[in-house]
Short mmCIF file of C-alpha atoms and ligand atoms in Angstrom, two decimals:
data_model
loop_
_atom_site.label_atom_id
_atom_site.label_comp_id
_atom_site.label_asym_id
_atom_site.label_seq_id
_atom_site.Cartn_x
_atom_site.Cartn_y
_atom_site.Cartn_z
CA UNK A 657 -23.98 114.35 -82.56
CA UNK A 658 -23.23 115.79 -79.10
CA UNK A 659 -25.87 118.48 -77.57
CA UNK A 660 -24.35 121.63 -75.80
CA UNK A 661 -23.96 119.93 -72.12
CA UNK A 662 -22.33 116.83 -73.31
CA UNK A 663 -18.58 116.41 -73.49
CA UNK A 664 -18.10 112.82 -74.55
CA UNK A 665 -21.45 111.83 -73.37
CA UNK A 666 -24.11 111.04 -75.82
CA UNK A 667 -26.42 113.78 -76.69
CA UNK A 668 -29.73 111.28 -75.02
CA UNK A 669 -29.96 108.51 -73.14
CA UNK A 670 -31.89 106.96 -70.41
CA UNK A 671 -31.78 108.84 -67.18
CA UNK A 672 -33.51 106.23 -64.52
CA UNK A 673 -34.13 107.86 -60.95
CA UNK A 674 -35.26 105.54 -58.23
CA UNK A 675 -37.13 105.83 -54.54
CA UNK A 676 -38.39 104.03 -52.09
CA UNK A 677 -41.55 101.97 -51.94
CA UNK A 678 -44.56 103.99 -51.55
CA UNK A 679 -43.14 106.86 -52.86
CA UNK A 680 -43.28 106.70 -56.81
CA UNK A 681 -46.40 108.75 -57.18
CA UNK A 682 -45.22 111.66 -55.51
CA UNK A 683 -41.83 110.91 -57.06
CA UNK A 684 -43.51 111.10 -60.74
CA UNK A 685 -45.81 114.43 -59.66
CA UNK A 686 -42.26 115.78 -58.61
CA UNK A 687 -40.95 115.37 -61.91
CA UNK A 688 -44.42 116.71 -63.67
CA UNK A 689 -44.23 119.59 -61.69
CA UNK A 690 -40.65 120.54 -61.97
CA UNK A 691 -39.95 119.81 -65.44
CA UNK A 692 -43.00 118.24 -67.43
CA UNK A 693 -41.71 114.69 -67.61
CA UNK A 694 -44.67 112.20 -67.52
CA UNK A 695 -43.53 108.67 -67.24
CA UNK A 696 -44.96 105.67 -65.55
CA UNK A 697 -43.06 104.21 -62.19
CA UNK A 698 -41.85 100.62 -62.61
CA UNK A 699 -40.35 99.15 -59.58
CA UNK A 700 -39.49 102.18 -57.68
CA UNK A 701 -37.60 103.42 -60.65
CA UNK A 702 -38.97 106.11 -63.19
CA UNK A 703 -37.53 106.33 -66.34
CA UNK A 704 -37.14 108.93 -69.33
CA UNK A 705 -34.99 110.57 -72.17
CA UNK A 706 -32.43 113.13 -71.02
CA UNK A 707 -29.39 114.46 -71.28
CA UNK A 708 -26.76 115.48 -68.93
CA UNK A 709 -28.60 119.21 -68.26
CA UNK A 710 -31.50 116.72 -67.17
CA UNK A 711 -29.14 114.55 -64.90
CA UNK A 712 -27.87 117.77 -63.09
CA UNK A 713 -31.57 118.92 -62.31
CA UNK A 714 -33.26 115.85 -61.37
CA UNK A 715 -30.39 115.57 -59.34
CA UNK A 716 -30.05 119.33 -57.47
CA UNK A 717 -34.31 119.52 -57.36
CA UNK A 718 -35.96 116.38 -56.55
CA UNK A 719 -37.09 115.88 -53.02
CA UNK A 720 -38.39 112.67 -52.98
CA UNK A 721 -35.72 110.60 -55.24
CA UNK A 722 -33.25 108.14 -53.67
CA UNK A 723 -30.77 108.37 -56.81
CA UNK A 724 -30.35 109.47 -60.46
CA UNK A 725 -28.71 107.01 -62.90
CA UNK A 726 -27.92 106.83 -66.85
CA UNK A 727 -29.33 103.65 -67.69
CA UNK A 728 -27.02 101.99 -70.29
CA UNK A 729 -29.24 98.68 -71.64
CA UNK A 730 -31.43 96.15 -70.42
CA UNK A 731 -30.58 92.54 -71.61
CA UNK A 732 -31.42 88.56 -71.18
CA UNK A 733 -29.13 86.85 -69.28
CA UNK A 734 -29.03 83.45 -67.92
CA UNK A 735 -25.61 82.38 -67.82
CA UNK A 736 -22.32 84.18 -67.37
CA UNK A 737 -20.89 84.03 -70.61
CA UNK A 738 -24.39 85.87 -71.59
CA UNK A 739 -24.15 88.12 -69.07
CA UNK A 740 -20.44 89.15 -70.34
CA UNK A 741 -21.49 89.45 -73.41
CA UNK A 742 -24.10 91.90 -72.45
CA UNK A 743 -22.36 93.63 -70.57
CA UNK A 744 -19.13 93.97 -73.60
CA UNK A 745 -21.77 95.40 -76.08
CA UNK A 746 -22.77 98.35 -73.82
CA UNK A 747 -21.04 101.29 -75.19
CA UNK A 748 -18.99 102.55 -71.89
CA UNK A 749 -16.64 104.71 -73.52
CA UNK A 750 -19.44 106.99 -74.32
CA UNK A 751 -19.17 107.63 -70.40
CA UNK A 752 -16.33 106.40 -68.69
CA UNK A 753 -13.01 107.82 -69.77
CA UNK A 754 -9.83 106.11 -69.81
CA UNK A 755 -8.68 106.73 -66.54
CA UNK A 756 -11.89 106.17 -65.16
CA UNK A 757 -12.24 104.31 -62.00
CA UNK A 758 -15.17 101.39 -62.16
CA UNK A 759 -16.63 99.85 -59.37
CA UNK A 760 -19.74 97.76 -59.53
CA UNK A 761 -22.48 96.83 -57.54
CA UNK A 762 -25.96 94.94 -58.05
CA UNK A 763 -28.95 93.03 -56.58
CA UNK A 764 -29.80 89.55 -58.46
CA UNK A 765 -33.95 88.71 -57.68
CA UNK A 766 -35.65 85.90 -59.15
CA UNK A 767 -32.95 84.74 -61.76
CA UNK A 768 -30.53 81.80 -62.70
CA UNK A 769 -27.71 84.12 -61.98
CA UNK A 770 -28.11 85.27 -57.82
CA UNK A 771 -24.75 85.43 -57.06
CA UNK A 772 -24.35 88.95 -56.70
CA UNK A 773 -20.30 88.74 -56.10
CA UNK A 774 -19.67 86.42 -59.37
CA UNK A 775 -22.12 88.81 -61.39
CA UNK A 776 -20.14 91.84 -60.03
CA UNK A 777 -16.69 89.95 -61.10
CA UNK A 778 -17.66 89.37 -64.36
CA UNK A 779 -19.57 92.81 -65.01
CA UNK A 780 -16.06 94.45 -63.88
CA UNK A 781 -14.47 92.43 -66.32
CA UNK A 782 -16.34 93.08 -69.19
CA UNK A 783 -16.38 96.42 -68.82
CA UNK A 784 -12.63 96.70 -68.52
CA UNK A 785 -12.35 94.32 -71.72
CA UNK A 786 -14.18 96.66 -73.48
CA UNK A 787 -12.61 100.08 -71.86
CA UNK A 788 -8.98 98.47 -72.81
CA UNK A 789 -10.05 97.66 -76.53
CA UNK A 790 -11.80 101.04 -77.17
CA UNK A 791 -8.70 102.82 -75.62
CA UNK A 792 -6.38 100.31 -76.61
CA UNK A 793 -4.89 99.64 -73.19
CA UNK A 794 -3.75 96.48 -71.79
CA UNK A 795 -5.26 97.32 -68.01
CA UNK A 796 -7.49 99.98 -67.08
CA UNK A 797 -5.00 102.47 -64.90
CA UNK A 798 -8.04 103.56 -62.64
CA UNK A 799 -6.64 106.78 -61.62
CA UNK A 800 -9.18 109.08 -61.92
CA UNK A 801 -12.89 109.71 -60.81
CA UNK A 802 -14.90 106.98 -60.14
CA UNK A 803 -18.22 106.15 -61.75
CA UNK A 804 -20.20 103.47 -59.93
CA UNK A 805 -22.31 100.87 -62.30
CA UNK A 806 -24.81 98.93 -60.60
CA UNK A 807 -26.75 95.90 -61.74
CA UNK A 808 -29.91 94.74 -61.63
CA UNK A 809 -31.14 91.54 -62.06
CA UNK A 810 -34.76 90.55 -62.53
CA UNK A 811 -36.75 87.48 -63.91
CA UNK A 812 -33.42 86.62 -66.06
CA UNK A 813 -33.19 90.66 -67.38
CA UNK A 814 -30.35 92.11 -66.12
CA UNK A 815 -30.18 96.27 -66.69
CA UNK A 816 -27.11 98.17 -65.97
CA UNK A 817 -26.85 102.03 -64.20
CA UNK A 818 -24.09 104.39 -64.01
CA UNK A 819 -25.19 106.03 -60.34
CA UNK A 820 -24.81 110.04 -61.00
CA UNK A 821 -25.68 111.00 -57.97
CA UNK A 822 -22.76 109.07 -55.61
CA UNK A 823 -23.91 109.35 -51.34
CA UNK A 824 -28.03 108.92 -51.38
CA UNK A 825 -29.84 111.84 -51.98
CA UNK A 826 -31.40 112.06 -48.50
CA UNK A 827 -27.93 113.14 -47.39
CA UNK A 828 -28.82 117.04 -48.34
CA UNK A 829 -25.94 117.98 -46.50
CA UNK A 830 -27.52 120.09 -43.08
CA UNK A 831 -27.62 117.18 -40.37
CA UNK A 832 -24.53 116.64 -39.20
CA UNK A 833 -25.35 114.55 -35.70
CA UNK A 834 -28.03 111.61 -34.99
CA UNK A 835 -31.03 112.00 -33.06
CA UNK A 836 -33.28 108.99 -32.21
CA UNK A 837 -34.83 106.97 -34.87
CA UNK A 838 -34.53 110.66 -37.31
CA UNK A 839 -36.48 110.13 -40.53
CA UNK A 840 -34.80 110.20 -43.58
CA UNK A 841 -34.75 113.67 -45.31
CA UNK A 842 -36.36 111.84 -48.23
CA UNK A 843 -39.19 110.05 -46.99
CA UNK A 844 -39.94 113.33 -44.40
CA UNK A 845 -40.09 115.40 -47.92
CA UNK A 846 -42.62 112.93 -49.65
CA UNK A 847 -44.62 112.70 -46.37
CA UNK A 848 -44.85 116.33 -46.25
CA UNK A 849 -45.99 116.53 -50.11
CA UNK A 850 -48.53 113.73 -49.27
CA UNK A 851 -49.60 115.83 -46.50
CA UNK A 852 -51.61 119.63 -47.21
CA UNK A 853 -48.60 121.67 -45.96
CA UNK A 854 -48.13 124.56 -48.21
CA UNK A 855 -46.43 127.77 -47.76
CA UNK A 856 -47.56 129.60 -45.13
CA UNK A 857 -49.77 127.25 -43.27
CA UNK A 858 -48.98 126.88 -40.07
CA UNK A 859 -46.86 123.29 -39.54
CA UNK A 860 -46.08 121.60 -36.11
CA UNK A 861 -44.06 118.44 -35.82
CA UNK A 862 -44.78 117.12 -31.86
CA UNK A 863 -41.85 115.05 -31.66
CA UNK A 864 -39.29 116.66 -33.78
CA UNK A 865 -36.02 114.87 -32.83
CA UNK A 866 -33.30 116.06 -35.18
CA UNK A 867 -35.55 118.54 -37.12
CA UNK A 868 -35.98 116.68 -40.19
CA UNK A 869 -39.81 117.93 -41.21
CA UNK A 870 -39.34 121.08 -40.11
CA UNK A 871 -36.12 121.40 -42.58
CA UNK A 872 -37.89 119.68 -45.62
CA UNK A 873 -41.15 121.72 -45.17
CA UNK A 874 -39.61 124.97 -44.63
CA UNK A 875 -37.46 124.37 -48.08
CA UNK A 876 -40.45 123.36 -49.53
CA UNK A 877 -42.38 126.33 -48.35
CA UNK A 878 -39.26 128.56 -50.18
CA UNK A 879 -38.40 126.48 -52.81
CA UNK A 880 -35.47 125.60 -51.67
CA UNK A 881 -33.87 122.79 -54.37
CA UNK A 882 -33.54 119.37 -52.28
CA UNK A 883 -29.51 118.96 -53.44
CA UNK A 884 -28.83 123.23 -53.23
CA UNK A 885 -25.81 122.20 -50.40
CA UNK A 886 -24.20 119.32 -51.69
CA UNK A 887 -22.18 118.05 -54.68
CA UNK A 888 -23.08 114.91 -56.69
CA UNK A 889 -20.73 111.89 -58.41
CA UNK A 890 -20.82 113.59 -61.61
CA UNK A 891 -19.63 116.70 -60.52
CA UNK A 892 -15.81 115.12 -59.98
CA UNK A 893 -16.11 113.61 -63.78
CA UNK A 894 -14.12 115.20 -66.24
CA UNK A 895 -16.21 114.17 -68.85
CA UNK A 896 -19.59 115.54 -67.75
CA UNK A 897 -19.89 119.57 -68.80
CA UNK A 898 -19.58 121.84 -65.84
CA UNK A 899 -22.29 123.74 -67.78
CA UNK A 900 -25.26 121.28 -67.53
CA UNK A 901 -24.07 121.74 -63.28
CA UNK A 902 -24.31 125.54 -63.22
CA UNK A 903 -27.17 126.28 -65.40
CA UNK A 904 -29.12 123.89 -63.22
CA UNK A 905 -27.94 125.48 -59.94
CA UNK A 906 -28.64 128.65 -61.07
CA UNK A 907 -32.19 128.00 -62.07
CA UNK A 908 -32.68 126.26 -59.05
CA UNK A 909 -31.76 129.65 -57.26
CA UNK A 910 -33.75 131.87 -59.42
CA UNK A 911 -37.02 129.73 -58.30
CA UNK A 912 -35.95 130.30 -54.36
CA UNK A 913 -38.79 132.24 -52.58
CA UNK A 914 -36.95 133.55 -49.60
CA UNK A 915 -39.48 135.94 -49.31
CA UNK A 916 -42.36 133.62 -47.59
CA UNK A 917 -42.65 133.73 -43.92
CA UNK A 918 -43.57 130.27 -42.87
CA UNK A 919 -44.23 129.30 -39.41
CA UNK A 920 -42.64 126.18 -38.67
CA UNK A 921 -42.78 124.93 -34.84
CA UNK A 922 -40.54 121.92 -33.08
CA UNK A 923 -41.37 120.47 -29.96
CA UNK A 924 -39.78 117.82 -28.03
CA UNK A 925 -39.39 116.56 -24.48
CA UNK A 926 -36.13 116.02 -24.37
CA UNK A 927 -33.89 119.21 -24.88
CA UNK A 928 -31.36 117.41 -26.52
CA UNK A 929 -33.31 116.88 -29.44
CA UNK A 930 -34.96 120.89 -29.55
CA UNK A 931 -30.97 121.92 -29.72
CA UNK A 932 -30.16 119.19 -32.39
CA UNK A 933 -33.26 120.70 -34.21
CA UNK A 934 -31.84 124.02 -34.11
CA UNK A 935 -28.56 123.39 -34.73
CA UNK A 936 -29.65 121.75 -37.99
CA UNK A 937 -32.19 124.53 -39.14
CA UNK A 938 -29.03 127.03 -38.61
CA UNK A 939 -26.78 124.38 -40.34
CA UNK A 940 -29.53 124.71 -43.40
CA UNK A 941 -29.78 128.23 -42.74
CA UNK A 942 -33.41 128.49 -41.44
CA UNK A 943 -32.58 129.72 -37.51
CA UNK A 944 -35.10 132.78 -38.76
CA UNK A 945 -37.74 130.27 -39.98
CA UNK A 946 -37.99 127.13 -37.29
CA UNK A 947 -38.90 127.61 -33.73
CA UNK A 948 -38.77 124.63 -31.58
CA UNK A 949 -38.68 124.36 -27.93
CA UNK A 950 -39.09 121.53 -25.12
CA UNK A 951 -42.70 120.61 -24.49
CA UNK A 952 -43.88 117.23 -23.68
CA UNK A 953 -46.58 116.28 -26.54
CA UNK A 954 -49.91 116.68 -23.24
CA UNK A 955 -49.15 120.22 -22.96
CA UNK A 956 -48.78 120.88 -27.10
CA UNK A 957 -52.10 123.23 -27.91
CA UNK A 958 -52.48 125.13 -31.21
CA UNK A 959 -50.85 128.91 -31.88
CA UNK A 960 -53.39 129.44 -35.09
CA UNK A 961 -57.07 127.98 -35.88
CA UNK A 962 -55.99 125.97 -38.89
CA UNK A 963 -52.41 124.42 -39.54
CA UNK A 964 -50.65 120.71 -40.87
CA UNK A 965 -48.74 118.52 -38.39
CA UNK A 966 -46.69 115.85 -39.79
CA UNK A 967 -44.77 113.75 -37.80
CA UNK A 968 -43.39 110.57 -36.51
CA UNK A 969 -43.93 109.66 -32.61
CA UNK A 970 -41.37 106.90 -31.07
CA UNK A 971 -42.14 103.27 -32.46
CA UNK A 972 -42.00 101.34 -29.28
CA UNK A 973 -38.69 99.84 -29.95
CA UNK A 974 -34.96 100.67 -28.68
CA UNK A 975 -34.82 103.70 -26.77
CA UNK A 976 -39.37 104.50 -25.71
CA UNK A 977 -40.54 100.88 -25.16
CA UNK A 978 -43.80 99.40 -26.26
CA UNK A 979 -45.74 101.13 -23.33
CA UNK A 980 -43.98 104.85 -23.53
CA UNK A 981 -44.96 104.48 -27.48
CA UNK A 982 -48.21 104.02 -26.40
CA UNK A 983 -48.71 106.68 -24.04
CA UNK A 984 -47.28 109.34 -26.32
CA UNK A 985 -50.41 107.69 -28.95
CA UNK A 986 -52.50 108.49 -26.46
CA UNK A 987 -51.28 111.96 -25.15
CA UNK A 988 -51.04 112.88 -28.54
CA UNK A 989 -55.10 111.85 -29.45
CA UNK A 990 -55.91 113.97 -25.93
CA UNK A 991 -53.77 116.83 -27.09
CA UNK A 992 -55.14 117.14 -31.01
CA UNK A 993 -58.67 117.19 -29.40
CA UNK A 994 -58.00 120.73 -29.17
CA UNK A 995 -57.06 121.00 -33.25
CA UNK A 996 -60.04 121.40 -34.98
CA UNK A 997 -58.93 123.12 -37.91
CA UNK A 998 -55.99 121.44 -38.22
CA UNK A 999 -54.49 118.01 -40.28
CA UNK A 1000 -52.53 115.42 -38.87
CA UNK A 1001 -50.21 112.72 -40.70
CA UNK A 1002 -48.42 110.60 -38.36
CA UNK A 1003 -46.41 107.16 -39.53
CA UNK A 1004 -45.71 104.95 -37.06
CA UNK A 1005 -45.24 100.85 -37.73
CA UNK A 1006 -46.92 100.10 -34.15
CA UNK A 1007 -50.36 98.40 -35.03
CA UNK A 1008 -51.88 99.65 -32.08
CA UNK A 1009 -51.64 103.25 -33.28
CA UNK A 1010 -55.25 103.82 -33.97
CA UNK A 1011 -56.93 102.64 -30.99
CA UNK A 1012 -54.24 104.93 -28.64
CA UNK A 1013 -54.55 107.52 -30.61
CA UNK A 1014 -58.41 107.32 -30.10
CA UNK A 1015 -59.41 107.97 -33.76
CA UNK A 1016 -59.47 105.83 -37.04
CA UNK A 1017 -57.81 107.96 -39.28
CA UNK A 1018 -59.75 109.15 -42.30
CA UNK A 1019 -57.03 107.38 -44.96
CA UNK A 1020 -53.71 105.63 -44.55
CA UNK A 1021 -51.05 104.97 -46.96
CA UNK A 1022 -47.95 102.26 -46.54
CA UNK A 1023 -44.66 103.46 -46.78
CA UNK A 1024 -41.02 101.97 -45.57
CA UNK A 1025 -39.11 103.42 -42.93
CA UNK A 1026 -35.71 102.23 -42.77
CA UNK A 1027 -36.97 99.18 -43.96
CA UNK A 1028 -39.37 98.61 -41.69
CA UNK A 1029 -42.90 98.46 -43.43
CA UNK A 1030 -45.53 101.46 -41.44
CA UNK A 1031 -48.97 102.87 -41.88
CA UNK A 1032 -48.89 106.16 -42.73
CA UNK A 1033 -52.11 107.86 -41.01
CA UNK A 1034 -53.92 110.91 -42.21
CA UNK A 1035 -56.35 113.01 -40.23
CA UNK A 1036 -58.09 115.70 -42.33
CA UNK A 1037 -59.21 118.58 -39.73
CA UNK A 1038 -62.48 118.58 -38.43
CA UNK A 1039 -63.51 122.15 -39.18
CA UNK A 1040 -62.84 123.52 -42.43
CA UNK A 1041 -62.46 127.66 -42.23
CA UNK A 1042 -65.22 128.96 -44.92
C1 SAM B 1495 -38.81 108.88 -33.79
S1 SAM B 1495 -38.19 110.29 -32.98
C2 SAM B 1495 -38.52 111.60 -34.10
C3 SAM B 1495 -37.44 111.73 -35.12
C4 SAM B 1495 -37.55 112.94 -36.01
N1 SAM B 1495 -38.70 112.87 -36.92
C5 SAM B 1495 -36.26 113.13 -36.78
O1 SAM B 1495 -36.27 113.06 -38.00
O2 SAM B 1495 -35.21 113.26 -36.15
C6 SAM B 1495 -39.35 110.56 -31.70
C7 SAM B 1495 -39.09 111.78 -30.82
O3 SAM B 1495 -40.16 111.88 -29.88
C8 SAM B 1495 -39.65 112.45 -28.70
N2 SAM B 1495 -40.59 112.14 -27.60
C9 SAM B 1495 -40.74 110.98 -26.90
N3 SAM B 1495 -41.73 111.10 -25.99
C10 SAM B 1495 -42.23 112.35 -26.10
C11 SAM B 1495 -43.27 113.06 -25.44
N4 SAM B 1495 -43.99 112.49 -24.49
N5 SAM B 1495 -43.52 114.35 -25.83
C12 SAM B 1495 -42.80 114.92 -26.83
N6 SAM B 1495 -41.78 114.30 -27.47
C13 SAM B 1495 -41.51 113.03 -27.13
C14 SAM B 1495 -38.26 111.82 -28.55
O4 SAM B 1495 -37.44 112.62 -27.72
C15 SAM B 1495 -37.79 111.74 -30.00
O5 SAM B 1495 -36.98 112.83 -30.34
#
């Protein structure tokens, strides 16, 4: 039986969305919030029933998710005729169509079968073995849209993905040019939803670079959808309903609140980076929203008795060496002396954080920038307003 947003797809299946280490929590509350789905995180994946109208709005609203996939089986495997096998009794016709174009990826960890190129060979192979016997063809043609499967081995399990969402969902589509070291839009959302920014409190990033907070919090703060800009893998198949697409969108516009007046502020010493910051708010369309001008972090004082910051100060690798990371640490503890009613949340990988900064912070969290494993530091304010 097909639902009304399926066109060849089945009316459920497993929709699997995945993000980064450190982030499933606020991943999972994402998905409670949006849409009531309650369902535990396994391996920086979270995993539920859907169907494709739940594919096209995990994909347009979620802030904090890397990708969205259709998960088509889970399977033992140990040898390659097992893991052809596998693969062969997967029903891909129920999503690729004839003239669909496969390409296949994967990650092998802890199994017999780690090398990822034979695995992708043969996972190819079976799938186009059982594409040309469903459609009776004697080679796939390939000519059409392409739908990417990825594998994923495990402890001798191997589970297979069709990836709906095509470039990472951190690409939202507003920054066009590289700053130094920016965030990704992904991990700056989930830091921000970690963080007690809301609304109209009054938000500061120190060291803004390309603008990245700023952007997130402000389309947080008007529920803005993460994906509102940008078009996803599924949207160039044939075979998915343009339907599931538009209703989606169009909820995800009804729930804007363009209405708020946030007060976002960007400050950076070098002026490079304030008119990257600006270019990208205007690029997202939020020149009326984010201020940001050239300050270094000693003279940054507050504008409003109570207010988040969120932000990340330069590492103390490539471009600001060990001891300019440490001064900014420093300058930064000085200049927050002055924030009593205000939060800070500042990630940073450099151990010596704490004791530059001049505080211990009152919890941490670790998360993965870019790979590289960091402390995430929060500072609840010292004076609450009653
Ligand atoms: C890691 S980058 C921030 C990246 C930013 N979160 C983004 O997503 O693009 C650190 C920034 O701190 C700025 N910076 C370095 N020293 C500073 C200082 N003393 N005062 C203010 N900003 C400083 C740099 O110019 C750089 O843009």
């Amino acid at each position: 039986m097909q639902s009304g947003f399926t066109r060849g797809f089945p009316d459920k299946f497993t929709v699997s969305v995945s993000c980064a280490a450190g982030v499933e929590s606020v991943l999972k509350k994402e998905l409670f919030r949006a849409f009531s789905i309650e369902a535990p995180a396994v391996n920086g994946r979270i995993e539920f029933e859907g169907d494709p109208l739940t594919v096209a709005r995990c994909n347009i609203n979620l802030r904090t998710a890397d990708r969205v996939y259709i998960k088509t089986g889970c399977f033992d495997a140990r040898t390659f005729d097992e893991l052809f096998d596998a693969v062969k009794s997967v029903r891909w016709e129920d999503y690729i169509p004839k003239d669909g174009r496969v390409y296949v990826d994967g990650r092998c960890v802890k199994s017999a079968l780690f090398a990822v190129s034979d695995c992708q060979r043969i996972v190819k192979k079976a799938i186009a073995d059982r594409l040309c016997g469903v459609y009776g063809l004697n080679r796939l043609p390939e000519s059409g849209s392409t739908y990417k499967v990825d594998f994923y081995f495990y402890q001798d399990k191997v589970s297979f993905y069709i990836d709906t969402s095509g470039t990472g969902l951190h690409k939202r589509g507003y920054r066009d040019m590289v700053g130094i070291a920016p965030i990704k839009e992904t991990l700056a959302a989930a830091m921000l939803l970690m963080s007690d920014f809301y609304k109209t409190r009054p938000f500061a990033d120190p060291f803004c670079g390309s603008g990245t907070f700023l952007i997130e919090g402000a389309r947080i703060a008007l529920n803005i959808a993460a994906g509102i800009d940008r078009k996803f893998a599924f949207n160039e198949w044939k075979n998915f309903d343009k339907k599931a697409y538009e209703l989606a969108f169009s909820e995800a516009k009804d729930k804007e609140r363009l209405g708020e007046k946030p007060d976002l502020r960007g400050f950076d010493v070098d002026k490079k980076a304030v008119e990257l910051t600006l270019r990208h708010a205007k690029r997202a369309g939020l020149e009326k929203v984010i201020r940001a001008e050239v300050l270094p972090v000693k003279k940054f004082k507050p504008w409003a008795e109570e207010g988040t910051i969120v932000s990340n100060p330069p590492y103390g690798e490539r471009v600001y060496g060990d001891d300019d990371a440490k001064k900014c640490y420093r300058e930064l503890g000085e200049a927050l002396k002055g924030f009593d009613g205000w939060s800070a949340f500042i990630i940073t990988p450099n151990k010596s954080f704490e004791k530059c900064f001049g505080k211990k912070c009152d919890r941490e969290r670790k998360l993965f920038n870019a790979e590289k494993e960091c402390r995430y530091y929060f500072y609840y304010p010292k004076k609450v307003k009653q």
